[in-house]
Amino acid sequence: MSRVKMKAWRFSEFGGPERMKLEEIAIPQRGNGEALIRIRAAGVNPVDRSTVSGRFDWIGMPHVPGAEFVGVIEEIDENREGLKSGEAVAVNPKIFCGKCYYCMRGEESACLENRRMERAPLIIGIEGDGGWRELASVPVKNLMKIGSMAMVEACTLPVDGATAMHLSERAELKLDEFALVMGATGGVGMFLVQLARLRGCEVAAVVGSDDAGSAVLEFGADHAINRTKVDIPSEVKKLTGGRGADVVFDPLGSATWKTSIASLAPMGRYATCGILTGGTAELSLLTLYSMQHKIIGSTTFSRKDLAAVIELMGRGKIRAPVDSVYPFERLPDAMKRLDEHGRSGKVMLSISNH
Ligand SMILES: NC(=O)c1ccc[n+]([C@@H]2O[C@H](COP(=O)([O-])OP(=O)(O)OC[C@H]3O[C@@H](n4cnc5c(N)ncnc54)[C@H](OP(=O)(O)O)[C@@H]3O)[C@@H](O)[C@H]2O)c1
Ligand SMILES: [Zn+2]
């Protein structure tokens, strides 16, 4: 390789997009068991916003965010896990030891290596630099082939697609069930709609406008519920003959908690992987046991979840929900777009070869 420097978006003080600086920095040294990846696309996700704004206040500065990225292998040792230079790969951001009780059972999402288990996922982009740069050196065991899939589309999978897969597995959806998706136009929501449909459920998607309703119907939802026009629990009861939803997927937290619980059928499950609007909620134990509800937590995913969504997208069973694609140089604009309500799907960065 002739170049010794690369471009990277970094910040040295917590804040918003205004803190991000495009800098020329040294190309990372490839560590033992690692491959050097030329990054071609990256997601701009709520977790990255949290990284920049200071939710993970232990991270070292300067820091390159970016938990979701795909690219092409630039350098790798020979005969490593069937991979070679020039191959297109997704980077699984989940850091896992491969040896603990959970990893041995294929449940890397619960890897005991994470000493901050209750506060943060152990992922590339929080622990160490992420993908908002031209090149990254990452453990070979975190790579998954993506074949000839388009880079930006494949890049919707290593955080949002795989997270939705894991959450929908944890919720144990059944063929004849009714699923309600809160935040359905979000990156996670658009995948949840598709996966719940694939698992045979009737799906209602909660959106913020009629235009957004058209978008979720196009991604396979049976019903779009405009949260600005109707009372969600009443609407769900109407759609289910008075019963309620068997599963409510709600990655939004405080703002939607009460509505989600009120929308649940007897024996229904509330399933969460996020707290976009806040992390506290008041739980009525009386309602919980009287209605025989279950509350299901889920975070990140395991390798099998990422492998499954790569396979499903490769076979055309799920589609990439992309709202907008920004060139690498316009990262601050992409971050601003992430903050806007009314998006349909994900904000992506395209990183060309410089
Ligand atoms: N634990 C994990 O491993 C993991 C992985 C991925 C994501 N997450 C978390 O999951 C959450 C969702 O992520 P995402 O990428 O899907 O986010 P996103 O793309 O920003 O989508 C957010 C969705 O929520 C809706 N929304 C926002 N505020 C709302 C409110 N007050 N009431 C009702 N709907 C509201 C938005 O609709 P409008 O645009 O119409 O407002 C949009 O549909 C985030 O907190 C993220 O950090 C967790
Ligand atoms: Zn482990």
Tab-separated table of N, CA and C in Angstrom, residues 72-169:
chain	number	residue	atom	x	y	z
A	72	VAL	N	-14.192	-3.732	1.763
A	72	VAL	CA	-13.460	-4.754	1.019
A	72	VAL	C	-12.164	-5.039	1.770
A	73	ILE	N	-11.816	-6.318	1.846
A	73	ILE	CA	-10.587	-6.678	2.570
A	73	ILE	C	-9.378	-6.187	1.770
A	74	GLU	N	-8.552	-5.404	2.464
A	74	GLU	CA	-7.335	-4.857	1.818
A	74	GLU	C	-6.131	-5.747	2.151
A	75	GLU	N	-6.053	-6.176	3.389
A	75	GLU	CA	-4.935	-7.036	3.823
A	75	GLU	C	-5.444	-8.049	4.828
A	76	ILE	N	-5.016	-9.299	4.661
A	76	ILE	CA	-5.398	-10.354	5.609
A	76	ILE	C	-4.346	-11.460	5.515
A	77	ASP	N	-4.103	-12.158	6.619
A	77	ASP	CA	-3.176	-13.297	6.554
A	77	ASP	C	-3.798	-14.371	5.676
A	78	GLU	N	-2.958	-15.165	5.058
A	78	GLU	CA	-3.478	-16.238	4.192
A	78	GLU	C	-4.224	-17.287	5.003
A	79	ASN	N	-5.196	-17.911	4.393
A	79	ASN	CA	-5.960	-19.007	5.004
A	79	ASN	C	-6.630	-18.624	6.322
A	80	ARG	N	-7.205	-17.442	6.370
A	80	ARG	CA	-7.914	-17.019	7.581
A	80	ARG	C	-9.418	-17.137	7.364
A	81	GLU	N	-10.044	-18.107	7.978
A	81	GLU	CA	-11.500	-18.264	7.950
A	81	GLU	C	-12.081	-18.193	6.532
A	82	GLY	N	-11.329	-18.695	5.550
A	82	GLY	CA	-11.832	-18.736	4.174
A	82	GLY	C	-11.976	-17.370	3.517
A	83	LEU	N	-11.283	-16.365	4.054
A	83	LEU	CA	-11.398	-15.013	3.489
A	83	LEU	C	-10.094	-14.626	2.792
A	84	LYS	N	-10.216	-13.742	1.796
A	84	LYS	CA	-9.001	-13.281	1.114
A	84	LYS	C	-9.129	-11.806	0.710
A	85	SER	N	-7.987	-11.214	0.346
A	85	SER	CA	-7.991	-9.806	-0.085
A	85	SER	C	-8.946	-9.619	-1.252
A	86	GLY	N	-9.618	-8.473	-1.276
A	86	GLY	CA	-10.517	-8.154	-2.384
A	86	GLY	C	-11.949	-8.594	-2.138
A	87	GLU	N	-12.152	-9.380	-1.060
A	87	GLU	CA	-13.502	-9.879	-0.795
A	87	GLU	C	-14.350	-8.809	-0.081
A	88	ALA	N	-15.651	-8.750	-0.449
A	88	ALA	CA	-16.562	-7.794	0.187
A	88	ALA	C	-17.090	-8.393	1.490
A	89	VAL	N	-17.036	-7.598	2.546
A	89	VAL	CA	-17.442	-8.116	3.863
A	89	VAL	C	-18.239	-7.078	4.659
A	90	ALA	N	-19.122	-7.597	5.515
A	90	ALA	CA	-19.743	-6.771	6.554
A	90	ALA	C	-18.903	-6.951	7.807
A	91	VAL	N	-18.772	-5.877	8.569
A	91	VAL	CA	-18.058	-5.983	9.845
A	91	VAL	C	-19.109	-6.135	10.942
A	92	ASN	N	-19.073	-7.281	11.614
A	92	ASN	CA	-19.945	-7.492	12.762
A	92	ASN	C	-19.384	-6.650	13.912
A	93	PRO	N	-20.095	-5.585	14.332
A	93	PRO	CA	-19.504	-4.707	15.348
A	93	PRO	C	-19.492	-5.303	16.753
A	94	LYS	N	-20.210	-6.404	16.959
A	94	LYS	CA	-20.302	-6.976	18.309
A	94	LYS	C	-18.952	-7.589	18.707
A	95	ILE	N	-18.371	-7.084	19.776
A	95	ILE	CA	-17.103	-7.632	20.270
A	95	ILE	C	-17.440	-8.816	21.167
A	96	PHE	N	-16.820	-9.952	20.911
A	96	PHE	CA	-17.146	-11.145	21.702
A	96	PHE	C	-15.874	-11.962	21.927
A	97	CYS	N	-15.868	-12.699	23.043
A	97	CYS	CA	-14.632	-13.404	23.413
A	97	CYS	C	-14.518	-14.750	22.703
A	98	GLY	N	-15.651	-15.336	22.348
A	98	GLY	CA	-15.609	-16.648	21.678
A	98	GLY	C	-15.407	-17.811	22.636
A	99	LYS	N	-15.301	-17.522	23.946
A	99	LYS	CA	-14.959	-18.592	24.899
A	99	LYS	C	-15.912	-18.710	26.079
A	100	CYS	N	-16.695	-17.676	26.361
A	100	CYS	CA	-17.493	-17.695	27.598
A	100	CYS	C	-18.732	-18.597	27.444
A	101	TYR	N	-19.460	-18.731	28.519
A	101	TYR	CA	-20.678	-19.560	28.570
A	101	TYR	C	-21.596	-19.250	27.380
A	102	TYR	N	-21.837	-17.948	27.123
A	102	TYR	CA	-22.786	-17.566	26.067
A	102	TYR	C	-22.194	-17.726	24.674
A	103	CYS	N	-20.939	-17.296	24.504
A	103	CYS	CA	-20.306	-17.436	23.177
A	103	CYS	C	-20.262	-18.901	22.764
A	104	MET	N	-19.998	-19.800	23.732
A	104	MET	CA	-19.926	-21.229	23.411
A	104	MET	C	-21.278	-21.763	22.939
A	105	ARG	N	-22.344	-21.046	23.259
A	105	ARG	CA	-23.682	-21.466	22.828
A	105	ARG	C	-24.186	-20.655	21.638
A	106	GLY	N	-23.286	-19.877	21.017
A	106	GLY	CA	-23.679	-19.085	19.847
A	106	GLY	C	-24.492	-17.858	20.205
A	107	GLU	N	-24.406	-17.423	21.473
A	107	GLU	CA	-25.170	-16.254	21.935
A	107	GLU	C	-24.212	-15.113	22.268
A	108	GLU	N	-23.465	-14.663	21.242
A	108	GLU	CA	-22.459	-13.617	21.492
A	108	GLU	C	-23.079	-12.315	21.991
A	109	SER	N	-24.376	-12.127	21.752
A	109	SER	CA	-25.022	-10.894	22.228
A	109	SER	C	-24.910	-10.763	23.750
A	110	ALA	N	-24.764	-11.891	24.443
A	110	ALA	CA	-24.702	-11.863	25.917
A	110	ALA	C	-23.280	-12.117	26.421
A	111	CYS	N	-22.272	-11.964	25.551
A	111	CYS	CA	-20.883	-12.286	25.933
A	111	CYS	C	-20.507	-11.646	27.277
A	112	LEU	N	-19.904	-12.465	28.129
A	112	LEU	CA	-19.567	-11.987	29.479
A	112	LEU	C	-18.365	-11.050	29.499
A	113	GLU	N	-17.705	-10.901	28.355
A	113	GLU	CA	-16.578	-9.961	28.249
A	113	GLU	C	-17.012	-8.526	28.561
A	114	ASN	N	-18.320	-8.232	28.363
A	114	ASN	CA	-18.788	-6.849	28.503
A	114	ASN	C	-18.927	-6.446	29.967
A	115	ARG	N	-17.942	-5.703	30.468
A	115	ARG	CA	-17.989	-5.309	31.882
A	115	ARG	C	-19.002	-4.188	32.140
A	116	ARG	N	-19.522	-3.618	31.054
A	116	ARG	CA	-20.535	-2.562	31.238
A	116	ARG	C	-21.904	-3.042	30.767
A	117	MET	N	-22.136	-4.326	30.917
A	117	MET	CA	-23.333	-4.997	30.398
A	117	MET	C	-24.620	-4.183	30.580
A	118	GLU	N	-24.789	-3.560	31.745
A	118	GLU	CA	-26.070	-2.882	32.011
A	118	GLU	C	-26.124	-1.465	31.463
A	119	ARG	N	-24.997	-1.005	30.893
A	119	ARG	CA	-24.982	0.393	30.459
A	119	ARG	C	-24.736	0.604	28.976
A	120	ALA	N	-24.082	-0.355	28.337
A	120	ALA	CA	-23.721	-0.127	26.935
A	120	ALA	C	-23.429	-1.436	26.236
A	121	PRO	N	-23.748	-1.495	24.948
A	121	PRO	CA	-23.356	-2.687	24.189
A	121	PRO	C	-21.843	-2.660	23.956
A	122	LEU	N	-21.225	-3.826	23.919
A	122	LEU	CA	-19.781	-3.893	23.668
A	122	LEU	C	-19.582	-4.001	22.152
A	123	ILE	N	-19.420	-2.844	21.520
A	123	ILE	CA	-19.328	-2.855	20.049
A	123	ILE	C	-18.204	-1.940	19.552
A	124	ILE	N	-17.727	-2.303	18.356
A	124	ILE	CA	-16.769	-1.452	17.650
A	124	ILE	C	-17.480	-0.124	17.370
A	125	GLY	N	-16.779	0.977	17.579
A	125	GLY	CA	-17.408	2.288	17.386
A	125	GLY	C	-17.705	2.959	18.714
A	126	ILE	N	-17.882	2.121	19.774
A	126	ILE	CA	-17.915	2.667	21.137
A	126	ILE	C	-16.583	2.273	21.788
A	127	GLU	N	-16.332	0.964	21.850
A	127	GLU	CA	-15.038	0.475	22.357
A	127	GLU	C	-14.055	0.578	21.198
A	128	GLY	N	-13.279	1.609	21.137
A	128	GLY	CA	-12.347	1.771	20.020
A	128	GLY	C	-13.033	2.422	18.826
A	129	ASP	N	-12.187	2.805	17.860
A	129	ASP	CA	-12.671	3.565	16.711
A	129	ASP	C	-13.597	2.740	15.823
A	130	GLY	N	-14.556	3.447	15.211
A	130	GLY	CA	-15.536	2.806	14.345
A	130	GLY	C	-15.282	3.062	12.874
A	131	GLY	N	-16.373	3.109	12.102
A	131	GLY	CA	-16.270	3.038	10.648
A	131	GLY	C	-16.384	4.344	9.883
A	132	TRP	N	-16.379	5.483	10.565
A	132	TRP	CA	-16.476	6.746	9.824
A	132	TRP	C	-15.070	7.178	9.405
A	133	ARG	N	-14.421	6.293	8.659
A	133	ARG	CA	-13.047	6.530	8.178
A	133	ARG	C	-12.832	5.641	6.957
A	134	GLU	N	-11.678	5.823	6.318
A	134	GLU	CA	-11.452	5.085	5.066
A	134	GLU	C	-10.995	3.647	5.291
A	135	LEU	N	-10.220	3.433	6.334
A	135	LEU	CA	-9.699	2.081	6.591
A	135	LEU	C	-9.816	1.743	8.067
A	136	ALA	N	-10.073	0.476	8.359
A	136	ALA	CA	-10.130	0.030	9.763
A	136	ALA	C	-9.504	-1.351	9.847
A	137	SER	N	-8.837	-1.617	10.975
A	137	SER	CA	-8.306	-2.958	11.216
A	137	SER	C	-9.212	-3.623	12.249
A	138	VAL	N	-9.813	-4.731	11.878
A	138	VAL	CA	-10.806	-5.374	12.759
A	138	VAL	C	-10.514	-6.870	12.870
A	139	PRO	N	-10.963	-7.500	13.957
A	139	PRO	CA	-10.713	-8.950	14.105
A	139	PRO	C	-11.343	-9.721	12.939
A	140	VAL	N	-10.590	-10.689	12.410
A	140	VAL	CA	-11.091	-11.501	11.288
A	140	VAL	C	-12.380	-12.212	11.700
A	141	LYS	N	-12.486	-12.595	12.981
A	141	LYS	CA	-13.686	-13.322	13.407
A	141	LYS	C	-14.948	-12.438	13.361
A	142	ASN	N	-14.771	-11.129	13.159
A	142	ASN	CA	-15.922	-10.224	13.045
A	142	ASN	C	-16.341	-9.961	11.599
A	143	LEU	N	-15.723	-10.672	10.649
A	143	LEU	CA	-16.059	-10.423	9.242
A	143	LEU	C	-17.053	-11.447	8.723
A	144	MET	N	-17.964	-10.977	7.877
A	144	MET	CA	-18.895	-11.891	7.197
A	144	MET	C	-18.994	-11.508	5.740
A	145	LYS	N	-18.870	-12.511	4.863
A	145	LYS	CA	-18.929	-12.241	3.420
A	145	LYS	C	-20.300	-11.716	3.029
A	146	ILE	N	-20.295	-10.736	2.100
A	146	ILE	CA	-21.585	-10.235	1.593
A	146	ILE	C	-21.718	-10.456	0.089
A	147	GLY	N	-20.727	-11.109	-0.505
A	147	GLY	CA	-20.815	-11.437	-1.928
A	147	GLY	C	-20.943	-10.196	-2.787
A	148	SER	N	-21.908	-10.222	-3.723
A	148	SER	CA	-22.001	-9.112	-4.678
A	148	SER	C	-23.115	-8.123	-4.317
A	149	MET	N	-23.586	-8.173	-3.064
A	149	MET	CA	-24.640	-7.230	-2.666
A	149	MET	C	-24.124	-5.798	-2.766
A	150	ALA	N	-25.042	-4.866	-3.095
A	150	ALA	CA	-24.646	-3.449	-3.154
A	150	ALA	C	-24.197	-3.021	-1.755
A	151	MET	N	-23.112	-2.227	-1.725
A	151	MET	CA	-22.484	-1.890	-0.430
A	151	MET	C	-23.448	-1.164	0.521
A	152	VAL	N	-24.121	-0.128	0.021
A	152	VAL	CA	-24.986	0.657	0.917
A	152	VAL	C	-26.119	-0.216	1.455
A	153	GLU	N	-26.643	-1.072	0.600
A	153	GLU	CA	-27.757	-1.919	1.054
A	153	GLU	C	-27.291	-2.939	2.094
A	154	ALA	N	-26.168	-3.584	1.808
A	154	ALA	CA	-25.623	-4.556	2.772
A	154	ALA	C	-25.326	-3.879	4.104
A	155	CYS	N	-24.982	-2.594	4.026
A	155	CYS	CA	-24.583	-1.863	5.234
A	155	CYS	C	-25.759	-1.524	6.143
A	156	THR	N	-26.973	-1.816	5.725
A	156	THR	CA	-28.111	-1.615	6.636
A	156	THR	C	-28.245	-2.784	7.616
A	157	LEU	N	-27.425	-3.823	7.408
A	157	LEU	CA	-27.603	-5.055	8.190
A	157	LEU	C	-26.770	-5.164	9.472
A	158	PRO	N	-25.502	-4.722	9.494
A	158	PRO	CA	-24.665	-5.044	10.666
A	158	PRO	C	-25.079	-4.373	11.969
A	159	VAL	N	-25.955	-3.362	11.949
A	159	VAL	CA	-26.551	-2.911	13.211
A	159	VAL	C	-28.064	-3.158	13.165
A	160	ASP	N	-28.770	-2.468	12.261
A	160	ASP	CA	-30.232	-2.498	12.348
A	160	ASP	C	-30.861	-3.827	11.934
A	161	GLY	N	-30.439	-4.372	10.790
A	161	GLY	CA	-31.037	-5.635	10.335
A	161	GLY	C	-30.813	-6.740	11.357
A	162	ALA	N	-29.585	-6.872	11.824
A	162	ALA	CA	-29.255	-7.952	12.764
A	162	ALA	C	-29.913	-7.734	14.127
A	163	THR	N	-30.018	-6.471	14.549
A	163	THR	CA	-30.686	-6.175	15.824
A	163	THR	C	-32.163	-6.561	15.762
A	164	ALA	N	-32.803	-6.222	14.634
A	164	ALA	CA	-34.220	-6.573	14.461
A	164	ALA	C	-34.384	-8.088	14.417
A	165	MET	N	-33.431	-8.765	13.790
A	165	MET	CA	-33.498	-10.235	13.725
A	165	MET	C	-33.438	-10.821	15.137
A	166	HIS	N	-32.490	-10.337	15.924
A	166	HIS	CA	-32.315	-10.854	17.282
A	166	HIS	C	-33.563	-10.573	18.133
A	167	LEU	N	-34.081	-9.357	18.019
A	167	LEU	CA	-35.273	-8.980	18.797
A	167	LEU	C	-36.469	-9.836	18.382
A	168	SER	N	-36.620	-10.075	17.092
A	168	SER	CA	-37.779	-10.863	16.655
A	168	SER	C	-37.625	-12.327	17.067
A	169	GLU	N	-36.378	-12.820	17.147
A	169	GLU	CA	-36.134	-14.179	17.676
A	169	GLU	C	-36.496	-14.233	19.150
